[in-house]
CSV table of C-alpha atoms in Angstrom, one decimal:
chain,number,residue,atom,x,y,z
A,1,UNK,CA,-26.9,-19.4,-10.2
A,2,UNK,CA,-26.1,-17.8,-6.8
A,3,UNK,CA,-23.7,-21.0,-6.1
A,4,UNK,CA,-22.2,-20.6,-9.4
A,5,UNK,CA,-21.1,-17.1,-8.9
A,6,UNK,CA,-19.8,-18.0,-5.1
A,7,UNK,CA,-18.2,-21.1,-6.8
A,8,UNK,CA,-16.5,-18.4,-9.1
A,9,UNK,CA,-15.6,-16.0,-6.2
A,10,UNK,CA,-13.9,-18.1,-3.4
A,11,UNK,CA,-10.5,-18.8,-5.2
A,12,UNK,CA,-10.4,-14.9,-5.9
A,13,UNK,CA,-11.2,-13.9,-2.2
A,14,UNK,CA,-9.0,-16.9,-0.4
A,15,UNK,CA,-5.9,-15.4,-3.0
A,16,UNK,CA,-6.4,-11.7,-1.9
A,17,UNK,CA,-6.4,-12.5,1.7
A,18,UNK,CA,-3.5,-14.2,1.3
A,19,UNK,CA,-1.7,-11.6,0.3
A,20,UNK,CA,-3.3,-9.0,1.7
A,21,UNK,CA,-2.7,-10.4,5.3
A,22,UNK,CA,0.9,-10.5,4.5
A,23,UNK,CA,0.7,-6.4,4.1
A,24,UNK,CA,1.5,-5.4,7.4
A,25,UNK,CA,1.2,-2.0,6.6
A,26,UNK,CA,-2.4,-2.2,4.8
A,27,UNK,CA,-2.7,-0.3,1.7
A,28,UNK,CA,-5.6,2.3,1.4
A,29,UNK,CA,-9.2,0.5,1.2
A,30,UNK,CA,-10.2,3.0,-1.4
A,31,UNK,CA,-7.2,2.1,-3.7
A,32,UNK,CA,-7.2,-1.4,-3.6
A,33,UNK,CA,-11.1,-1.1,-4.7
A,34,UNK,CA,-10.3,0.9,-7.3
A,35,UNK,CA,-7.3,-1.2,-8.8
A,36,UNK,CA,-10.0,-4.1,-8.6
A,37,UNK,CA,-12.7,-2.7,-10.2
A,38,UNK,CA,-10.5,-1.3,-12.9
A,39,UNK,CA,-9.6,-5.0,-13.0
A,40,UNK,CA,-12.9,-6.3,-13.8
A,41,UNK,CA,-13.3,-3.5,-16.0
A,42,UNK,CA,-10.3,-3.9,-18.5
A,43,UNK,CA,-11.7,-7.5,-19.5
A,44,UNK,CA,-14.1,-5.6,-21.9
A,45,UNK,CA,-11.6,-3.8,-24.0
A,46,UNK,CA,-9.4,-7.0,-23.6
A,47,UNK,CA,-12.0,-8.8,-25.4
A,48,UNK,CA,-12.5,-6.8,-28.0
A,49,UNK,CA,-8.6,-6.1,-28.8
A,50,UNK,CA,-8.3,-10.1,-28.9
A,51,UNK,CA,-11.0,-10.7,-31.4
A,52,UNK,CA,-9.1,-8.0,-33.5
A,53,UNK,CA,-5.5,-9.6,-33.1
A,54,UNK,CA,-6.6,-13.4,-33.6
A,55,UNK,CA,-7.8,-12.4,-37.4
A,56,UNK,CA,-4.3,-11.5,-37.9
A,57,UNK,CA,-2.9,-14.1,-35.0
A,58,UNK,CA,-5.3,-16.8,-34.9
A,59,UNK,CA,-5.0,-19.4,-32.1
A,60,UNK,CA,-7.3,-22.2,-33.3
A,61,UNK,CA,-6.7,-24.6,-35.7
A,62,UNK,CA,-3.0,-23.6,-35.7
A,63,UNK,CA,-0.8,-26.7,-36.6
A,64,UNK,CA,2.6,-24.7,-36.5
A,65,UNK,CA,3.4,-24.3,-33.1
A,66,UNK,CA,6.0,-22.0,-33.4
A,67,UNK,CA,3.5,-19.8,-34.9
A,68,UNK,CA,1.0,-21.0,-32.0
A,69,UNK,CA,3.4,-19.6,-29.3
A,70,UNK,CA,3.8,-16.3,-31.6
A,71,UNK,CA,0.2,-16.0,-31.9
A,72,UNK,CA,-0.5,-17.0,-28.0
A,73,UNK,CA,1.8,-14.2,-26.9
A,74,UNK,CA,0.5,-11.4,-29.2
A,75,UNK,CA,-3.2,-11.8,-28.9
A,76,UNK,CA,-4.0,-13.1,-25.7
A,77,UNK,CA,-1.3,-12.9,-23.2
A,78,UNK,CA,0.4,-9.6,-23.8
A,79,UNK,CA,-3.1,-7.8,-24.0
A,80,UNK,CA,-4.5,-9.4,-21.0
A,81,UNK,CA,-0.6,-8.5,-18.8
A,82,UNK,CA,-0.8,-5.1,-20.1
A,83,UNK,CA,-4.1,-4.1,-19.3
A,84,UNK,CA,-3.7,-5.8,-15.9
A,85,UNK,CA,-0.2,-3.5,-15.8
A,86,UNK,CA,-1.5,0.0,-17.0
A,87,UNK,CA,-4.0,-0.2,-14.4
A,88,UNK,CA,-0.8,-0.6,-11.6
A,89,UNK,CA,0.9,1.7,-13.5
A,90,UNK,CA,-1.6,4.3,-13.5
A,91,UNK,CA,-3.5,3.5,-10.5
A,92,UNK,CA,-0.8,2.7,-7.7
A,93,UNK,CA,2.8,3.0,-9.3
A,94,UNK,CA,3.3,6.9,-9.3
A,95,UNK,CA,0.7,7.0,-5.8
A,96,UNK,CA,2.7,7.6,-2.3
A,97,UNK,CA,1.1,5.3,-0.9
A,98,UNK,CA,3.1,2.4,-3.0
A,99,UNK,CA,5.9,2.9,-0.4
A,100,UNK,CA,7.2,-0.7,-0.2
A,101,UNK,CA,8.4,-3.5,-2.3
A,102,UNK,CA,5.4,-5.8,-0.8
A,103,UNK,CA,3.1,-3.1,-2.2
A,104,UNK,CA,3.7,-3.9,-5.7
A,105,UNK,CA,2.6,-7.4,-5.6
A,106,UNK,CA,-0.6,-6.2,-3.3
A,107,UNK,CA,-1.6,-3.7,-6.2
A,108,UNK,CA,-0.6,-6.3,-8.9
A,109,UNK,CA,-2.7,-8.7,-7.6
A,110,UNK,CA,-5.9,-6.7,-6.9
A,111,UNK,CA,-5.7,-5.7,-11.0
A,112,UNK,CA,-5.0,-9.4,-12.0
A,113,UNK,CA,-7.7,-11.2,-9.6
A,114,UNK,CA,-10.1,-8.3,-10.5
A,115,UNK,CA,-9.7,-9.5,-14.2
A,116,UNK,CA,-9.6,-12.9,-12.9
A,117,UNK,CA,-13.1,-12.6,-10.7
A,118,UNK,CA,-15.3,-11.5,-13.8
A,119,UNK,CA,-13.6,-13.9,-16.4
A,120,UNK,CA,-14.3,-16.4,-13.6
A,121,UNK,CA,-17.3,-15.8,-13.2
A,122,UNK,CA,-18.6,-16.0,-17.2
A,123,UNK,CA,-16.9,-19.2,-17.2
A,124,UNK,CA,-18.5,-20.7,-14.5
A,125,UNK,CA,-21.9,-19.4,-15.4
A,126,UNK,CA,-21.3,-21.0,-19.3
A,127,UNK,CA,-19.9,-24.4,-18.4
A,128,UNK,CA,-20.5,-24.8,-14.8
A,129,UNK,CA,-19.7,-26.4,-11.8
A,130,UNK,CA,-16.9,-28.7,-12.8
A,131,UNK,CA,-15.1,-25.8,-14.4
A,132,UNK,CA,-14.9,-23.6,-11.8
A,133,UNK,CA,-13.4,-26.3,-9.6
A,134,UNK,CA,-11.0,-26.6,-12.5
A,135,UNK,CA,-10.3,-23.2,-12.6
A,136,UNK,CA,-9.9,-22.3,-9.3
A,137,UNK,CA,-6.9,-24.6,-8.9
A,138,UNK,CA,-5.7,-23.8,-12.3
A,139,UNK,CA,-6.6,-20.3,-13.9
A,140,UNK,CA,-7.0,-18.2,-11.2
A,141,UNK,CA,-4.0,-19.2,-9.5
A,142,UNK,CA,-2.1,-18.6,-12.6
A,143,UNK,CA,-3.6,-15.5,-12.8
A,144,UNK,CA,-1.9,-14.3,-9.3
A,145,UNK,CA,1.3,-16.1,-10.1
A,146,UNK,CA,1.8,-13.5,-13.0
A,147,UNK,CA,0.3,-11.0,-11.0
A,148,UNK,CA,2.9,-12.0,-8.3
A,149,UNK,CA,5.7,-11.3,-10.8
A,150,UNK,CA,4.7,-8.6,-12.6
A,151,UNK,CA,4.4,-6.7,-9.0
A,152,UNK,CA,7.9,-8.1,-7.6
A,153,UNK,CA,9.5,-5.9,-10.6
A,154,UNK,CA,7.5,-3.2,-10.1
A,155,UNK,CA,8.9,-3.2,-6.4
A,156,UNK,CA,12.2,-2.9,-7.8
A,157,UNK,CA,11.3,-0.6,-10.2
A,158,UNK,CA,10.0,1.9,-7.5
A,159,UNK,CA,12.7,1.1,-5.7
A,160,UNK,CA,15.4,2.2,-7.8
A,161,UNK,CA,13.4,5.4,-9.1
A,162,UNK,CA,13.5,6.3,-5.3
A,163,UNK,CA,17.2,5.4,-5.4
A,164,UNK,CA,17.5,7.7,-8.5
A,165,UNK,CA,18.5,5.1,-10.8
A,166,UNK,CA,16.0,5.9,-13.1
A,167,UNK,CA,17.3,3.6,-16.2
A,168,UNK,CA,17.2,0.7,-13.8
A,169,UNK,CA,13.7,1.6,-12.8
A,170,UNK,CA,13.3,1.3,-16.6
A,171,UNK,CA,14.6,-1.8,-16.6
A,172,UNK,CA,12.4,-3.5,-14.4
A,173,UNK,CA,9.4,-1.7,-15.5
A,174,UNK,CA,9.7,-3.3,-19.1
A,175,UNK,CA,10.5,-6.7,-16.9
A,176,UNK,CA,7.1,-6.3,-14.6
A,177,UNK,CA,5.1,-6.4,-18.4
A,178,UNK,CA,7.5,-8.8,-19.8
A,179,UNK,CA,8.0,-11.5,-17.4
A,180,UNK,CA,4.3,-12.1,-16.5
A,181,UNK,CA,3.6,-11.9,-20.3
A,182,UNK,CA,6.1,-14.8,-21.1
A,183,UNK,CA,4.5,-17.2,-18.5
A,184,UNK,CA,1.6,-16.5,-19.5
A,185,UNK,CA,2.1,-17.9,-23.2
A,186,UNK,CA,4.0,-20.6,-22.2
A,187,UNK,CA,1.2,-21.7,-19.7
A,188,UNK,CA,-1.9,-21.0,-22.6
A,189,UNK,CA,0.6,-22.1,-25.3
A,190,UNK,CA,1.0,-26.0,-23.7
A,191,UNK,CA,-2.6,-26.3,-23.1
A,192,UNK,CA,-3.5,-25.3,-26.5
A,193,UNK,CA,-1.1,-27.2,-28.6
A,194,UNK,CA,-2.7,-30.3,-27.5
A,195,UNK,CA,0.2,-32.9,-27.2
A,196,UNK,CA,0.5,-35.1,-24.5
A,197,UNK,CA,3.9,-34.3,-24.0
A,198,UNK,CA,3.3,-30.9,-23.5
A,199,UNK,CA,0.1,-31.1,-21.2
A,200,UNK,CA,2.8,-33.1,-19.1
A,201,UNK,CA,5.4,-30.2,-19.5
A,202,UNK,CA,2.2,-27.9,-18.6
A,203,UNK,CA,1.9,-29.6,-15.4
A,204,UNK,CA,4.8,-29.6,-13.9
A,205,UNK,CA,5.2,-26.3,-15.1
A,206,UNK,CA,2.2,-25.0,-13.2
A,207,UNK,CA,3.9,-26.7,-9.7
A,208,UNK,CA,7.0,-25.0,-10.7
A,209,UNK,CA,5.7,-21.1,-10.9
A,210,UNK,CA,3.4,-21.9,-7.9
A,211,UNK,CA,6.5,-22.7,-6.3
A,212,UNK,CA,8.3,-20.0,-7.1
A,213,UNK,CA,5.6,-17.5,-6.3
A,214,UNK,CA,4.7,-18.7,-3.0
A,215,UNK,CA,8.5,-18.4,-2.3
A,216,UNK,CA,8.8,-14.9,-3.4
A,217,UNK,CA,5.8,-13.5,-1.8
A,218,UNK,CA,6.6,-15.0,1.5
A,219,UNK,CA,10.5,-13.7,1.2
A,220,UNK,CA,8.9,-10.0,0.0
A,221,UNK,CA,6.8,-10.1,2.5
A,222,UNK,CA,9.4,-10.9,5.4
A,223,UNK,CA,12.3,-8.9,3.9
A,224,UNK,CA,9.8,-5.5,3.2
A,225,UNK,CA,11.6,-2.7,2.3
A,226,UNK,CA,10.7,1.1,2.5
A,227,UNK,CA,10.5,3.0,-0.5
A,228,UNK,CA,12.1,6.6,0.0
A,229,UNK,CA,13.7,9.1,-1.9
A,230,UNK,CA,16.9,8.1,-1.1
A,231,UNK,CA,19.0,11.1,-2.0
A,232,UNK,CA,16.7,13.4,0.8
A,233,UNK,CA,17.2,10.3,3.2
A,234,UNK,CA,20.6,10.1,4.5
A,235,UNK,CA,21.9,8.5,7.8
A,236,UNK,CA,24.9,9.6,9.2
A,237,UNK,CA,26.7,7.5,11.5
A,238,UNK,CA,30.0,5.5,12.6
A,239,UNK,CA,27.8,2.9,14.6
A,240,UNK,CA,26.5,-0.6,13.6
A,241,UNK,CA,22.4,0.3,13.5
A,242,UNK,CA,21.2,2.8,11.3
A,243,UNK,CA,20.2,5.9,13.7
A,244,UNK,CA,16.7,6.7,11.1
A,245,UNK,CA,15.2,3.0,12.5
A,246,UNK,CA,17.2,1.1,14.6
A,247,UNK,CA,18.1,-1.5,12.5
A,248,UNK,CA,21.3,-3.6,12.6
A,249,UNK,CA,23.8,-2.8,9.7
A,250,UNK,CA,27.3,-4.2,8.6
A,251,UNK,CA,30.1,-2.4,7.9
A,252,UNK,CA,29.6,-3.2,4.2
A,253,UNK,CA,26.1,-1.7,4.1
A,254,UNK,CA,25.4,1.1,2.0
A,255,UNK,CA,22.0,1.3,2.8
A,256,UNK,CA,19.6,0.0,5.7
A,257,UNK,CA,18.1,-3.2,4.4
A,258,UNK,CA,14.8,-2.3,6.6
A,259,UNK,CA,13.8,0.8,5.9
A,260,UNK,CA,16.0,2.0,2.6
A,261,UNK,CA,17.9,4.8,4.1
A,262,UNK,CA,21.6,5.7,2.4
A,263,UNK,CA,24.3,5.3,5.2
A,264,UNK,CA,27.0,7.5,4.9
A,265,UNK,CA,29.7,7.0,7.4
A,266,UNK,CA,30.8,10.0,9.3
């Protein structure tokens, strides 16, 4: 059993310290344990709210696959991405210490693989050894792709709240549920109908978003940008760094692409 439950935990840990090592400036310990736990927690309710929604939106034995996707979306991927979100939301999004773009795909992913670790794990102890090999190039991955998502938008959805644009914060805060949410269903939805043609679209699907993912957390990570409330953060200056970090800037620049500040040419 002890094997098993390493077998379940290894994708989970490899995938935080992935990103976490990308972090240069390390979130709190204590916050990053709490969005986890909270992670692992949220599976219970998710459970339940699931068995509740698949009376009404039931996924098996569904030959309309229109319906399928409808039922997909509703009852198993929007509860799982929201409870995975709230937790951000709650947790880390309103929290000072969420004071970079990076930091909302640190915080997103510590909610998500904390759901991810338990559900691993119960899968792993029911079916085995060949399923958690499965999983931990399939499921769990997935898992921190929409994880990966859902905290890009919340990086811009911070961002512009600092900025002061609070309806584009808006914005991306409904995109930070929604996005995630639609690749999940499409990526439970191909499996599930059962075709060939689609477990073929499913595949390259699955390349695709890993793609895509491993792009955009290596391009947040590099191009990091500090979160501050613009409007009390104002350089003043006729030169071509910013004077608040040193950082080259172009004449075109409204703010410093480093660390966020509004320049305002004297």
């Amino acid at each position: 059993m002890n094997y098993l439950v390493g077998l379940a935990i290894l994708p989970v840990v490899f995938l935080l310290k992935f990103i976490y090592d990308k972090d240069n400036n390390k979130e709190p310990s204590r916050l990053l344990r709490k969005t986890f736990i909270f992670g692992m927690i949220i599976i219970v309710p998710c459970i339940i709210i699931e068995l509740l929604l698949q009376k009404i939106f039931p996924i098996d034995n569904n030959s309309d696959l229109l319906f399928l996707f409808v039922c997909v979306f509703i009852s198993v991927a929007l509860v799982e991405e929201f409870f995975k979100w709230i937790i951000v939301k709650i947790i880390a999004y309103k929290n000072d210490e969420f004071d970079e773009m990076y930091d909302g795909i640190v915080y997103s992913i510590y909610s998500s693989l904390g759901f991810a670790c338990l559900e691993n794990i119960c899968f792993v102890l029911m079916y085995g050894a060949k399923t958690g090999v499965y999983r931990a190039f399939t499921a769990v991955p997935s898992h921190a792709c929409d994880a990966i998502l859902m905290g890009y938008f919340f990086g811009r959805s911070k961002q512009h709240k600092c900025d002061g644009d609070n309806r584009t914060a808006k914005k991306y805060l409904f995109l930070s549920l929604f996005v995630p949410t639609l690749i999940h269903a499409i990526y439970d939805y191909l499996l599930m109908s059962k075709i060939l043609l689609f477990f073929i679209i499913w595949i390259v699907f699955v390349i695709v978003i890993f793609i895509i993912c491993f792009k955009l957390v290596n391009k947040c990570a590099k191009n990091n940008i500090k979160l501050l409330n613009i409007q009390n953060s104002i350089v003043q200056t006729n030169n071509n760094y910013c004077t608040n970090c040193g950082s080259t800037i172009s004449n075109d620049d409204n703010f410093c692409k480093k660390c966020g500040n509004q320049i305002k040419r004297l």
